Coordinates of C-alpha atoms in Angstrom, one line a residue:
X137 CA 0.7 0.0 -0.1
X138 CA 1.3 3.2 -0.6
X139 CA 1.8 6.5 2.0
X140 CA -0.7 8.8 0.3
X141 CA -3.3 5.5 0.9
X142 CA -1.9 5.2 4.3
X143 CA -2.2 8.4 5.3
X144 CA -5.5 9.3 3.5
X145 CA -6.6 6.4 6.0
X146 CA -6.0 8.6 8.9
X147 CA -7.4 11.6 7.7
X148 CA -10.4 9.6 7.6
X149 CA -10.3 8.2 10.6
X150 CA -9.5 11.6 12.3
X151 CA -12.9 13.0 10.7
X152 CA -15.2 9.5 12.2
X153 CA -17.3 11.6 14.0
X154 CA -18.6 13.9 11.8
X155 CA -20.3 12.0 9.3
X156 CA -24.1 11.9 8.3
X157 CA -24.5 8.5 8.3
X158 CA -26.6 7.5 12.0
X159 CA -27.5 3.6 11.1
X160 CA -23.5 3.1 10.8
X161 CA -21.9 5.9 13.5
X162 CA -22.1 4.3 16.7
X163 CA -18.6 4.0 16.6
X164 CA -16.3 4.1 19.8
X165 CA -14.5 7.2 19.3
X166 CA -10.4 6.8 19.2
X167 CA -7.3 9.1 19.6
X168 CA -5.4 7.3 17.5
X169 CA -5.7 4.8 15.2
X170 CA -3.7 3.3 12.6
X171 CA -4.8 2.1 8.2
X172 CA -4.6 -1.5 9.2
X173 CA -6.8 -1.2 12.0
X174 CA -9.5 1.1 10.9
X175 CA -9.2 -1.6 7.6
X176 CA -9.7 -4.7 10.0
X177 CA -12.8 -3.9 12.1
X178 CA -16.7 -4.0 10.9
X179 CA -16.6 -0.4 13.4
X180 CA -13.3 1.0 11.5
X181 CA -14.8 -0.3 8.0
X182 CA -17.9 1.8 9.1
X183 CA -16.8 5.1 10.0
X184 CA -14.6 5.1 6.5
X185 CA -17.2 4.7 4.5
X186 CA -19.9 7.6 7.0
X187 CA -17.2 9.8 5.4
X188 CA -18.0 8.8 2.0
X189 CA -21.0 9.3 2.5
X190 CA -20.9 12.4 3.9
X191 CA -18.7 13.9 1.4
X192 CA -21.5 12.3 -1.8
X193 CA -22.1 16.0 -3.1
X194 CA -25.9 16.3 -2.7
X195 CA -27.7 19.5 -2.6
X196 CA -28.6 18.7 1.0
X197 CA -29.7 21.0 3.6
X198 CA -25.6 21.8 4.4
X199 CA -25.1 23.1 0.5
X200 CA -24.9 26.6 -0.7
X201 CA -24.8 27.3 -4.2
X202 CA -23.4 31.0 -3.9
X203 CA -20.1 29.4 -3.0
X204 CA -16.7 29.2 -4.9
X205 CA -15.5 26.1 -6.4
X206 CA -13.3 25.1 -3.1
X207 CA -16.4 25.4 -1.2
X208 CA -20.7 24.8 -1.1
X209 CA -21.1 21.1 -0.2
X210 CA -21.7 20.2 3.5
X211 CA -20.5 23.6 5.0
X212 CA -21.7 24.0 8.7
X213 CA -23.6 26.6 8.5
X214 CA -25.7 27.6 5.6
X215 CA -25.6 31.1 6.6
X216 CA -28.6 33.2 5.1
X217 CA -30.7 30.3 4.5
X218 CA -29.7 30.2 0.6
X219 CA -31.5 26.8 -0.6
X220 CA -31.5 26.0 -4.1
X221 CA -34.8 26.8 -5.1
X222 CA -34.3 30.6 -5.0
X223 CA -31.8 30.6 -7.5
X224 CA -34.9 30.1 -10.1
X225 CA -38.6 31.3 -11.1
X226 CA -39.4 29.2 -7.7
X227 CA -38.5 31.7 -5.1
X228 CA -37.0 34.5 -3.9
X229 CA -34.7 35.1 -0.6
X230 CA -37.0 37.7 1.2
X231 CA -33.1 39.9 1.4
X232 CA -31.2 39.2 -1.5
X233 CA -33.3 37.9 -4.2
X234 CA -30.4 35.4 -5.4
X235 CA -30.5 34.5 -9.6
X236 CA -29.1 31.4 -10.8
X237 CA -27.7 33.4 -14.3
X238 CA -24.4 34.6 -12.4
X239 CA -22.0 31.9 -13.6
X240 CA -19.7 32.1 -10.0
X241 CA -23.0 30.2 -8.5
X242 CA -23.3 25.6 -8.5
X243 CA -19.4 26.7 -9.1
X244 CA -18.2 23.4 -7.6
X245 CA -15.3 22.1 -9.3
X246 CA -12.4 22.1 -7.3
X247 CA -14.4 20.2 -4.5
X248 CA -16.2 17.2 -6.7
X249 CA -12.9 16.6 -7.4
X250 CA -11.3 16.5 -4.1
X251 CA -13.9 13.5 -3.4
X252 CA -13.7 11.9 -6.5
X253 CA -10.2 11.3 -5.5
X254 CA -11.3 9.8 -2.0
X255 CA -13.8 7.5 -3.7
X256 CA -10.5 6.4 -5.4
X257 CA -8.4 5.4 -2.2
X258 CA -11.3 3.6 -1.7
X259 CA -11.1 1.9 -4.3
X260 CA -7.8 1.3 -3.8
X261 CA -8.3 0.1 0.1
X262 CA -10.8 -2.6 -0.4
X263 CA -8.9 -4.9 -1.0
X264 CA -7.3 -4.1 2.7
X265 CA -10.6 -4.0 4.8
X266 CA -11.2 -7.2 6.3
X267 CA -15.3 -7.3 7.7
X268 CA -16.5 -10.3 9.6
X269 CA -18.7 -10.4 6.6
X270 CA -17.3 -11.2 3.2
X271 CA -20.5 -9.9 1.7
X272 CA -19.8 -6.8 2.7
X273 CA -16.9 -5.9 -0.3
X274 CA -19.3 -6.6 -2.5
X275 CA -21.0 -3.8 -0.2
X276 CA -18.0 -2.0 -0.3
X277 CA -17.6 -2.0 -4.3
X278 CA -20.7 -1.2 -4.9
X279 CA -21.0 2.0 -2.7
X280 CA -17.7 2.5 -4.7
X281 CA -19.6 2.7 -8.0
X282 CA -22.4 4.6 -6.7
X283 CA -20.6 7.7 -5.0
X284 CA -18.2 8.1 -8.1
X285 CA -22.2 8.0 -9.7
X286 CA -23.0 10.0 -8.2
X287 CA -19.6 12.6 -8.6
X288 CA -19.7 13.1 -12.2
X289 CA -23.2 13.5 -12.7
X290 CA -22.6 16.4 -10.2
X291 CA -19.7 17.7 -12.4
X292 CA -21.2 16.5 -15.6
X293 CA -24.2 19.2 -15.6
X294 CA -22.3 21.8 -13.8
X295 CA -19.6 21.7 -17.0
X296 CA -21.2 19.3 -19.8
X297 CA -17.6 16.7 -20.1
X298 CA -15.1 16.5 -17.7
X299 CA -11.6 14.4 -17.2
X300 CA -12.6 11.0 -16.2
X301 CA -10.2 9.6 -13.1
X302 CA -10.9 6.4 -12.1
X303 CA -7.7 5.4 -9.6
X304 CA -5.9 7.9 -6.9
X305 CA -3.4 9.6 -8.7
X306 CA 0.0 9.7 -7.3
X307 CA 1.7 13.5 -8.2
X308 CA 5.9 13.1 -8.1
X309 CA 6.4 16.3 -9.4
X310 CA 5.5 16.1 -13.0
X311 CA 2.0 18.1 -13.9
X312 CA 1.6 16.8 -17.3
X313 CA 2.0 13.0 -15.9
X314 CA -1.0 13.7 -14.2
X315 CA -3.4 16.4 -16.1
X316 CA -5.8 14.3 -18.0
X317 CA -8.0 15.9 -20.8
X318 CA -12.1 16.1 -20.8
X319 CA -14.1 13.9 -22.3
X320 CA -17.0 15.0 -24.6
X321 CA -20.2 15.9 -22.8
X322 CA -21.7 12.8 -24.5
X323 CA -19.1 10.9 -22.6
X324 CA -19.4 11.3 -19.3
X325 CA -22.6 11.1 -19.3
X326 CA -22.1 7.6 -20.0
X327 CA -19.6 6.7 -17.8
X328 CA -21.9 8.1 -15.2
X329 CA -24.6 5.7 -16.0
X330 CA -21.6 3.1 -16.7
X331 CA -21.1 3.5 -12.6
X332 CA -24.7 2.7 -11.9
X333 CA -24.8 -0.1 -13.9
X334 CA -21.3 -1.6 -11.8
X335 CA -23.4 -0.1 -8.9
X336 CA -26.8 -2.3 -9.3
X337 CA -24.2 -5.7 -9.9
X338 CA -22.7 -5.2 -6.1
X339 CA -24.7 -3.9 -4.2
X340 CA -27.6 -5.4 -2.3
X341 CA -31.0 -6.2 -2.8
X342 CA -32.7 -4.3 -0.2
X343 CA -34.3 -1.2 0.6
X344 CA -31.4 1.1 3.0
X345 CA -31.7 4.4 2.8
X346 CA -29.3 5.8 4.1
X347 CA -26.9 3.7 2.4
X348 CA -26.9 3.0 -1.6
X349 CA -28.9 -0.8 -2.5
X350 CA -29.3 -2.0 -5.9
X351 CA -32.9 0.1 -6.2
X352 CA -30.7 2.8 -5.4
X353 CA -28.0 2.5 -7.8
X354 CA -31.7 2.3 -10.5
X355 CA -32.6 5.2 -8.9
X356 CA -29.6 7.2 -9.4
X357 CA -29.5 5.9 -12.5
X358 CA -33.3 7.0 -13.8
X359 CA -32.7 10.2 -13.2
X360 CA -29.0 10.5 -15.1
X361 CA -29.8 9.4 -18.0
X362 CA -33.4 11.7 -18.6
X363 CA -31.1 14.6 -17.4
X364 CA -28.6 13.8 -20.0
X365 CA -31.7 12.8 -22.6
X366 CA -33.3 16.5 -22.0
X367 CA -30.2 18.7 -22.5
X368 CA -29.5 16.3 -26.1
X369 CA -33.6 17.0 -26.9
X370 CA -33.3 21.2 -26.1
X371 CA -29.8 21.9 -27.2
X372 CA -31.7 24.5 -29.8
X373 CA -34.2 25.2 -27.2
X374 CA -35.3 28.7 -28.1
X375 CA -31.8 29.8 -29.1
X376 CA -30.4 28.3 -26.1
X377 CA -27.1 26.4 -28.4
X378 CA -23.6 27.8 -27.7
X379 CA -20.1 27.4 -30.6
X380 CA -16.7 28.3 -29.5
X381 CA -14.2 25.3 -29.3
X382 CA -15.8 23.2 -26.9
X383 CA -18.9 23.2 -28.6
X384 CA -16.8 21.8 -31.7
X385 CA -14.5 19.2 -29.9
X386 CA -17.6 18.2 -28.6
X387 CA -17.4 18.5 -24.6
X388 CA -20.5 20.5 -24.7
X389 CA -23.6 19.4 -26.5
X390 CA -22.2 17.0 -29.7
X391 CA -25.4 14.5 -28.9
X392 CA -26.9 12.7 -32.1
X393 CA -30.5 11.6 -31.9
X394 CA -29.8 8.3 -31.8
X395 CA -26.9 9.2 -28.2
X396 CA -31.1 10.7 -27.4
X397 CA -32.9 8.0 -27.7
X398 CA -30.3 6.1 -25.7
X399 CA -30.6 7.9 -22.7
X400 CA -34.3 8.0 -22.8
X401 CA -33.9 4.7 -23.5
X402 CA -31.3 4.3 -20.5
X403 CA -33.4 5.9 -18.1
X404 CA -37.2 3.7 -19.6
X405 CA -35.0 0.4 -18.5
X406 CA -33.7 2.1 -15.5
X407 CA -37.2 3.4 -14.0
X408 CA -38.6 0.0 -15.2
X409 CA -35.9 -1.4 -12.9
X410 CA -37.5 0.3 -9.9
X411 CA -40.8 0.1 -11.0
X412 CA -40.8 -3.9 -11.2
X413 CA -39.4 -4.6 -8.1
X414 CA -42.3 -3.9 -6.0
X415 CA -40.1 -2.8 -3.5
X416 CA -41.4 0.8 -3.0
X417 CA -45.1 2.4 -3.2
X418 CA -46.1 5.8 -3.2
X419 CA -47.3 6.8 0.5
X420 CA -50.5 8.2 0.5
X421 CA -51.4 6.8 -2.7
X422 CA -55.1 6.1 -2.1
X423 CA -55.9 9.4 0.1
X424 CA -59.8 9.2 1.7
X425 CA -59.2 13.3 1.2
X426 CA -57.5 16.1 0.7
X427 CA -56.6 16.7 4.0
X428 CA -55.5 13.4 3.5
X429 CA -53.0 14.6 0.7
X430 CA -51.6 17.3 2.8
X431 CA -50.7 15.3 5.7
X432 CA -49.3 12.6 4.1
X433 CA -47.5 14.9 1.6
X434 CA -45.5 16.8 4.0
X435 CA -45.1 14.0 5.8
X436 CA -42.1 12.7 3.1
X437 CA -39.6 15.8 3.7
X438 CA -40.0 15.4 7.2
X439 CA -40.5 11.9 8.8
X440 CA -38.7 10.4 5.1
X441 CA -37.0 7.4 7.3
X442 CA -39.2 4.0 7.1
X443 CA -41.7 5.7 4.1
X444 CA -42.0 2.9 1.3
X445 CA -41.7 5.9 -0.8
X446 CA -38.1 7.4 0.5
X447 CA -35.4 5.5 -1.8
X448 CA -31.8 7.3 -0.3
X449 CA -31.8 10.0 2.1
X450 CA -29.1 11.9 4.4
X451 CA -29.7 11.3 7.9
X452 CA -28.7 14.0 10.6
X453 CA -27.6 13.4 14.0
X454 CA -27.5 15.3 17.3
X455 CA -24.5 15.8 18.7
X456 CA -22.7 14.8 15.2
X457 CA -24.4 16.3 12.1
X458 CA -27.0 18.9 11.6
X459 CA -28.3 21.4 9.7
X460 CA -30.5 24.9 10.5
X461 CA -33.1 24.5 7.9
X462 CA -35.9 25.3 10.1
X463 CA -33.6 28.1 11.9
X464 CA -33.6 30.2 8.6
X465 CA -37.0 29.5 6.9
X466 CA -40.1 29.4 9.9
X467 CA -42.5 32.8 9.5
X468 CA -41.3 35.5 12.0
X469 CA -44.5 34.7 13.9
X470 CA -42.5 31.3 15.3
X471 CA -39.2 33.0 14.6
X472 CA -36.7 33.0 17.8
X473 CA -34.4 34.6 15.9
X474 CA -34.1 34.1 12.3
X475 CA -36.8 33.2 10.1
X476 CA -38.9 33.4 6.5
X477 CA -36.3 33.4 4.2
X478 CA -37.3 31.0 2.0
X479 CA -40.3 33.4 -0.3
X480 CA -42.1 30.8 -3.3
X481 CA -43.1 33.4 -6.0
X482 CA -46.7 34.0 -7.4
X483 CA -45.3 31.8 -10.6
X484 CA -44.8 28.6 -8.8
X485 CA -47.6 29.1 -6.4
X486 CA -50.0 29.7 -9.8
X487 CA -48.6 27.1 -11.2
X488 CA -50.4 24.3 -9.2
X489 CA -54.1 22.7 -11.1
X490 CA -57.0 24.2 -9.8
X491 CA -59.4 21.2 -9.1
X492 CA -62.6 20.7 -9.2
X493 CA -64.5 20.5 -5.8
X494 CA -67.1 18.4 -7.1
X495 CA -65.3 16.0 -10.3
X496 CA -60.8 16.3 -9.2
X497 CA -60.7 17.1 -12.2
X498 CA -57.2 19.5 -12.5
X499 CA -57.5 22.3 -15.0
X500 CA -54.2 24.1 -15.2
X501 CA -53.4 27.7 -16.0
X502 CA -55.9 28.9 -14.6
X503 CA -54.6 31.9 -12.9
X504 CA -55.8 33.1 -9.3
X505 CA -58.7 35.8 -9.1
X506 CA -57.5 39.3 -7.7
X507 CA -60.0 41.5 -9.9
X508 CA -63.7 41.7 -11.3
X509 CA -63.0 42.4 -14.6
X510 CA -60.7 39.7 -15.5
X511 CA -57.5 41.6 -16.3
X512 CA -55.2 39.8 -14.6
X513 CA -51.9 41.2 -16.6
X514 CA -51.2 43.2 -14.5
X515 CA -48.4 43.6 -11.5
X516 CA -47.2 46.6 -10.4
X517 CA -43.8 47.2 -8.0
X518 CA -44.8 49.9 -5.9
X519 CA -47.3 51.4 -4.9
X520 CA -50.7 49.9 -4.8
X521 CA -52.7 51.6 -8.0
X522 CA -56.9 51.1 -8.4
X523 CA -58.1 48.6 -10.4
X524 CA -61.3 46.7 -10.2
X525 CA -60.5 44.1 -6.8
X526 CA -62.4 41.1 -5.9
X527 CA -63.3 41.2 -2.4
X528 CA -62.9 38.7 -0.2
X529 CA -63.8 38.1 3.1
X530 CA -60.4 36.2 4.4
X531 CA -57.2 35.7 3.1
X532 CA -57.2 31.9 2.8
X533 CA -60.6 32.2 -0.3
X534 CA -58.4 33.4 -2.8
X535 CA -56.7 30.2 -3.0
X536 CA -59.3 27.6 -2.1
X537 CA -59.7 24.5 -4.5
X538 CA -56.3 23.7 -5.7
X539 CA -53.8 20.9 -6.0
X540 CA -53.6 20.1 -2.4
X541 CA -49.0 19.7 -3.0
X542 CA -49.9 23.7 -3.0
X543 CA -51.1 23.7 0.7
X544 CA -48.2 20.8 1.9
X545 CA -45.5 23.1 0.1
X546 CA -46.3 26.8 0.3
X547 CA -48.1 28.9 3.5
X548 CA -50.4 30.6 1.9
X549 CA -51.6 34.0 4.2
X550 CA -53.7 33.1 6.1
X551 CA -52.2 29.6 7.0
X552 CA -52.5 27.2 10.3
X553 CA -49.0 26.3 11.6
X554 CA -47.3 26.3 14.5
X555 CA -49.8 26.8 16.3
X556 CA -51.2 30.3 15.3
X557 CA -52.3 31.9 11.6
X558 CA -49.9 33.2 9.5
X559 CA -50.7 36.9 9.2
X560 CA -49.6 38.3 5.6
X561 CA -50.7 41.7 4.9
X562 CA -48.9 44.7 3.5
X563 CA -51.7 47.1 3.7
X564 CA -54.7 48.7 3.2
X565 CA -57.8 50.5 1.8
X566 CA -59.5 53.5 4.0
X567 CA -62.8 53.9 3.7
X568 CA -61.8 56.7 0.9
X569 CA -60.2 54.8 -1.3
X570 CA -56.8 56.1 -0.1
X571 CA -54.5 53.2 0.6
X572 CA -51.6 52.2 3.1
X573 CA -49.1 50.6 1.1
X574 CA -46.3 48.5 2.8
X575 CA -46.5 50.7 6.1
X576 CA -48.0 49.7 9.3
X577 CA -50.2 52.8 10.7
X578 CA -53.3 52.0 12.8
X579 CA -56.3 53.3 11.2
X580 CA -59.7 53.7 12.9
X581 CA -62.6 52.3 11.2
X582 CA -65.5 51.9 13.0
X583 CA -64.2 52.3 16.4
X584 CA -62.0 49.2 15.5
X585 CA -57.9 50.2 15.3
X586 CA -56.7 48.2 12.3
X587 CA -53.0 47.7 11.6
X588 CA -51.1 47.7 7.5
X589 CA -49.6 44.9 8.7
X590 CA -52.5 43.2 10.6
X591 CA -50.9 43.8 14.0
X592 CA -49.1 47.1 15.8
X593 CA -46.0 44.2 16.8
X594 CA -44.0 43.4 14.2
X595 CA -43.4 40.0 15.8
X596 CA -47.3 39.1 15.2
X597 CA -46.6 39.0 11.6
X598 CA -44.9 37.3 9.1
X599 CA -44.7 39.9 5.6
X600 CA -42.9 42.5 5.0
X601 CA -41.2 42.0 7.8
X602 CA -38.1 45.1 8.7
X603 CA -36.3 43.3 11.2
X604 CA -33.3 41.3 9.7
X605 CA -35.2 40.5 6.9
X606 CA -37.7 37.6 8.7
X607 CA -40.9 38.3 6.8
X608 CA -41.7 37.7 3.2
X609 CA -41.6 39.9 0.0
X610 CA -43.8 37.5 -2.2
X611 CA -46.5 37.4 0.0
X612 CA -45.4 32.7 0.5
X613 CA -43.2 31.5 2.9
X614 CA -41.9 28.0 2.5
X615 CA -43.6 25.2 3.9
X616 CA -41.8 21.8 3.0
X617 CA -39.0 20.9 4.6
X618 CA -40.5 22.8 8.4
X619 CA -42.5 21.3 10.7
X620 CA -43.3 24.7 12.6
X621 CA -41.6 23.7 15.5
X622 CA -39.3 21.8 17.3
X623 CA -36.9 22.5 14.4
X624 CA -35.3 27.0 15.3
X625 CA -32.6 25.5 17.5
X626 CA -28.8 26.6 16.1
X627 CA -26.7 23.3 14.5
X628 CA -29.3 20.5 16.4
X629 CA -31.9 20.0 13.4
X630 CA -32.0 16.1 12.0
X631 CA -34.7 16.5 9.3
X632 CA -33.6 14.1 7.7
X633 CA -33.1 15.1 4.0
X634 CA -35.0 12.9 0.4
X635 CA -32.9 12.8 -2.2
X636 CA -34.8 9.7 -4.2
X637 CA -38.0 8.8 -3.9
X638 CA -41.3 6.7 -5.8
X639 CA -42.5 9.5 -7.2
X640 CA -39.4 10.7 -9.4
X641 CA -38.5 7.8 -10.5
X642 CA -42.1 7.1 -12.5
X643 CA -42.2 10.4 -13.4
X644 CA -38.7 10.3 -14.9
X645 CA -40.2 7.0 -16.2
X646 CA -43.6 8.8 -18.2
X647 CA -41.3 11.7 -19.3
X648 CA -38.4 9.8 -21.1
X649 CA -41.6 7.9 -23.0
X650 CA -43.5 11.6 -23.7
X651 CA -40.3 12.6 -24.4
X652 CA -39.0 10.4 -27.0
X653 CA -41.6 8.4 -28.5
X654 CA -39.8 5.7 -27.1
X655 CA -42.7 2.7 -26.0
X656 CA -43.2 1.7 -23.0
X657 CA -40.9 -1.2 -20.9
X658 CA -42.4 -4.8 -21.3
X659 CA -43.7 -6.8 -18.4
X660 CA -43.8 -3.2 -16.1
X661 CA -46.7 -0.5 -16.2
X662 CA -46.7 1.7 -19.2
X663 CA -45.7 5.3 -18.8
X664 CA -49.3 7.0 -19.0
X665 CA -49.9 4.8 -15.7
X666 CA -47.0 5.9 -13.4
X667 CA -47.7 9.6 -14.1
X668 CA -51.6 8.9 -13.0
X669 CA -50.6 6.9 -10.3
X670 CA -48.7 10.7 -9.4
X671 CA -51.4 12.5 -10.2
X672 CA -53.8 10.4 -7.8
X673 CA -52.1 10.4 -5.3
X674 CA -52.4 14.2 -5.2
X675 CA -56.5 13.6 -4.8
X676 CA -56.8 14.2 -8.4
X677 CA -59.4 11.8 -10.1
X678 CA -59.2 12.3 -14.0
X679 CA -56.5 10.5 -15.8
X680 CA -54.0 12.5 -17.5
X681 CA -53.0 11.5 -20.7
X682 CA -49.2 11.5 -21.1
X683 CA -47.7 14.1 -23.0
X684 CA -44.8 15.7 -22.5
X685 CA -47.3 18.9 -21.0
X686 CA -49.1 17.3 -18.8
X687 CA -46.1 15.8 -17.7
X688 CA -44.1 19.2 -17.5
X689 CA -47.1 20.3 -15.0
X690 CA -47.1 17.1 -13.4
X691 CA -43.4 17.4 -12.5
X692 CA -44.0 20.7 -11.4
X693 CA -46.3 20.1 -8.7
X694 CA -44.6 17.0 -7.7
X695 CA -41.0 18.5 -6.8
X696 CA -41.9 22.7 -6.9
X697 CA -39.5 23.6 -4.2
X698 CA -37.2 20.9 -3.8
X699 CA -33.6 20.7 -3.7
X700 CA -33.2 19.0 -7.0
X701 CA -36.1 21.1 -8.8
X702 CA -34.0 24.1 -10.3
X703 CA -32.2 21.7 -12.3
X704 CA -35.5 20.7 -14.6
X705 CA -34.9 23.8 -16.4
X706 CA -30.9 23.5 -16.9
X707 CA -31.6 20.0 -18.2
X708 CA -34.9 21.7 -20.4
X709 CA -32.8 24.8 -21.5
X710 CA -35.8 26.7 -20.2
X711 CA -34.2 29.7 -17.8
X712 CA -33.5 31.7 -20.6
X713 CA -36.3 31.8 -21.7
X714 CA -38.0 32.3 -18.1
X715 CA -35.3 35.2 -17.6
X716 CA -35.3 36.9 -20.6
X717 CA -34.9 40.2 -19.6
X718 CA -39.1 41.1 -19.3
X719 CA -39.7 39.0 -17.0
X720 CA -40.4 39.6 -12.9
X721 CA -40.7 37.1 -10.8
X722 CA -44.3 37.7 -8.9
X723 CA -45.7 38.0 -5.8
X724 CA -49.9 38.4 -4.2
X725 CA -49.8 41.9 -1.6
X726 CA -52.8 40.6 0.6
X727 CA -54.8 44.4 1.9
X728 CA -57.5 44.8 4.0
X729 CA -60.1 46.6 2.2
X730 CA -62.4 48.8 3.6
X731 CA -63.9 50.4 0.5
X732 CA -67.5 49.1 1.5
X733 CA -67.8 50.7 4.6
X734 CA -66.9 46.9 5.9
X735 CA -64.2 44.8 6.0
X736 CA -62.5 42.7 2.8
X737 CA -59.7 42.0 1.2
X738 CA -58.2 42.7 -1.5
X739 CA -55.1 41.9 -3.7
X740 CA -52.0 42.7 -5.6
X741 CA -49.9 41.6 -8.4
X742 CA -47.1 43.2 -7.3
X743 CA -43.3 42.4 -9.1
X744 CA -41.0 41.8 -6.2
X745 CA -37.4 41.4 -7.6
X746 CA -35.3 44.2 -5.8
X747 CA -34.8 47.5 -7.5
X748 CA -37.4 46.1 -10.2
X749 CA -34.6 44.8 -12.4
X750 CA -35.7 42.2 -14.8
X751 CA -33.2 39.5 -14.9
X752 CA -31.7 37.9 -17.9
X753 CA -29.8 34.6 -18.2
X754 CA -27.0 33.8 -20.8
X755 CA -27.0 30.7 -22.4
X756 CA -23.6 30.4 -21.3
X757 CA -24.4 30.0 -17.9
X758 CA -25.7 25.8 -18.4
X759 CA -22.2 25.6 -18.7
X760 CA -20.2 26.8 -15.5
X761 CA -17.0 27.8 -15.6
X762 CA -14.1 25.6 -15.7
X763 CA -11.2 27.2 -13.0
X764 CA -7.4 26.7 -13.8
X765 CA -6.7 26.2 -17.0
X766 CA -3.4 27.5 -17.4
X767 CA -2.7 25.4 -15.4
X768 CA -4.5 21.9 -16.1
X769 CA -4.6 23.1 -19.7
X770 CA -8.0 22.0 -20.8
X771 CA -10.8 23.8 -23.2
X772 CA -12.4 26.0 -21.6
X773 CA -16.1 26.1 -21.5
X774 CA -18.1 28.5 -24.3
X775 CA -17.8 32.1 -23.8
X776 CA -16.0 32.4 -20.5

C-alpha cells in the first residue's frame, strides 16, 4: 500500500465523528487509529464508509449554491438560509433575491474532484479490508461505483464533459503526468451511467435508505439518463445552443439523435427496474380526502425515514452533523431569531392546478382571481394602484380548490401553522379609497384599530417585516421541509433530507416515454399509468394523457420548491426563456379593504425583484466556467 493511501486513511479516521450516516455511527471514538486497524474491523470500516457518504455531493440543507469551487457542500452552517429553489423561478431570498444566471453560483469543481480522489482511494483500499462478513466487500465495491456515479453526475450537469479519473493519482512533481483531458459530454454522461450499472451488480437487493442498494443505483441512473437525454433534445431550444472550441470538440453538446434516444431508453429501462421490483410505493397513494393528501405529502419531507416511497436520504444526528433549515425558514411569527428567508413566487403558486371540488379534475393555467373584470395581466412594484379588485372575506378564500400539494409546500396568507394563523398583509385601503402601502400605521374603522401589516407588533405578523429580512416579500413562505415547531435551535435540526424517491422514478419514466416516443418498458406498467399514479396520489380523479406538457405540469406540482427542482429548468433549457430580460418574478400582496363599508381583503399582483430589475439568464450559464485552465490545460466552456 502506498504511503499516500495510508495517510488518507488517517485523515478519514480523524473525521469519523463528523459523518452524517447515523445508522453506522455508533462507533467508539479513538484518539489514534492506524490504517490497518481502520480497515480490519467492522467498526473502522463503517466509520471510513460513513465519511465517504458524508462527501457525496448531495445538494441538501448543508449546501450553499453561492460558494466558490473550493466549498459549498457539507458546510457547517448555510448562513442566510440560501436554498437551491431561490436560484430559479420558484422562490427568492427575502433579502437578496438571488439568481442562478450569475455564473459563480454552483461552482464546485475543486470540491467535487476532491471527493472523487477520496472515492478512488476507497477503491484502492477495498482489497485491504477485513470485514467479519465477506459480503461486505461486494457492498462496498458497489458503493464506490455509486459514489462515482453521483460525483460525475454533479460534474456533468455543471460543466458538461470533464476529465474522468478512475484511480487515485500519485503526484511526483511532474504536472504533465497527471493532466487528463476532458472527455466529451456524451462520454461523461455514459460513464456516470456505467458506474450506476456497476453499482447495481454489487449492491444488495435491499431497501436501506441511508446507504446505497441495488434500487438506489437504478433510481440514480433514471435521474442521470433523463438529464442527459434532455440536454441533447433541448440543446437548441429557443436559441440555447452555444458555439466555440468546446462545442466543436463536443465537450459540451455534441449529441446525435441516436444519443438522445439512447439516454431516454436508459432512463426507461432503469425506471422500469425500480417499478418492477415491487419494493416501493407512493406514500398515501389512495387518499381519503384533501386533508389526507396534505398530511401524507408533507410527511415525506419531514419524516421520510421508513416511508416506503423514500429510496435514498441523508440522515442527520445531534450531537454530530445537523442543520439549520427551520432556523432560517420558519415564519417570523414562529421564529426565535431568524426566519422567513425562502419566499415562493406567485409564478409557482399559480402553476398548481385548480381542482374542481366536485369532480376532482384538474384545470391548468388558471390564475388566481384578483379582479372582477378578468384583468389579471398586471403587476406593480410600488405602490398600490386602483383597479376593480375582487373583495374576499378572508385571506384564504382566493387560494381555495388548488392542487393539495400547494398547501403542503407553501405557507399561504392565513395558513394555520405552528399553532398560529400566519398573518401576511402588505397594507390597507381606507374607506375613502386612499391606500396605506407597505406601512404599518394604525387605522380606526368603526371604533376598532387596524394596522397596515395586520398587527401593531412586528413579532405577530410574517409579511414584509423590517427586522433582519424575516418576512416574506412575495406574500408566500416555504412549508416543505419544515415542521412548524421544534426545528429552530442552532445547529441541532435533524430533519432528514430526501434525495431519491419513488415519485421521481415514476415521473422520469413518464417523461422519457412522452418526450422520446419510445415504447413503454416490457412487463411494466405503462408510462401513462406511472404518471397517473402520482396525479391520483395528489387527490385528483381524472386520468392525464402522457404528453410532454402534462408530464411537465405534474413534475412541477410534485417537485416544486425542492432542492433538485431547479435542475429541471437547466436540463430542459428553460431558464433563458423565463429570464429573458422582460419578466419579473411575481408576488401577491394581501390588503385589508374598507371601501365597501365593511372589512374585506383584496390581493395586489406585484413585482418583487430587488429594485424592480428584469433578470436575464445568459445561455452560457447552462455550463459553469472551469477554473485553473492555465494550469490544467483544459479547454474552457463557451463564452468565458
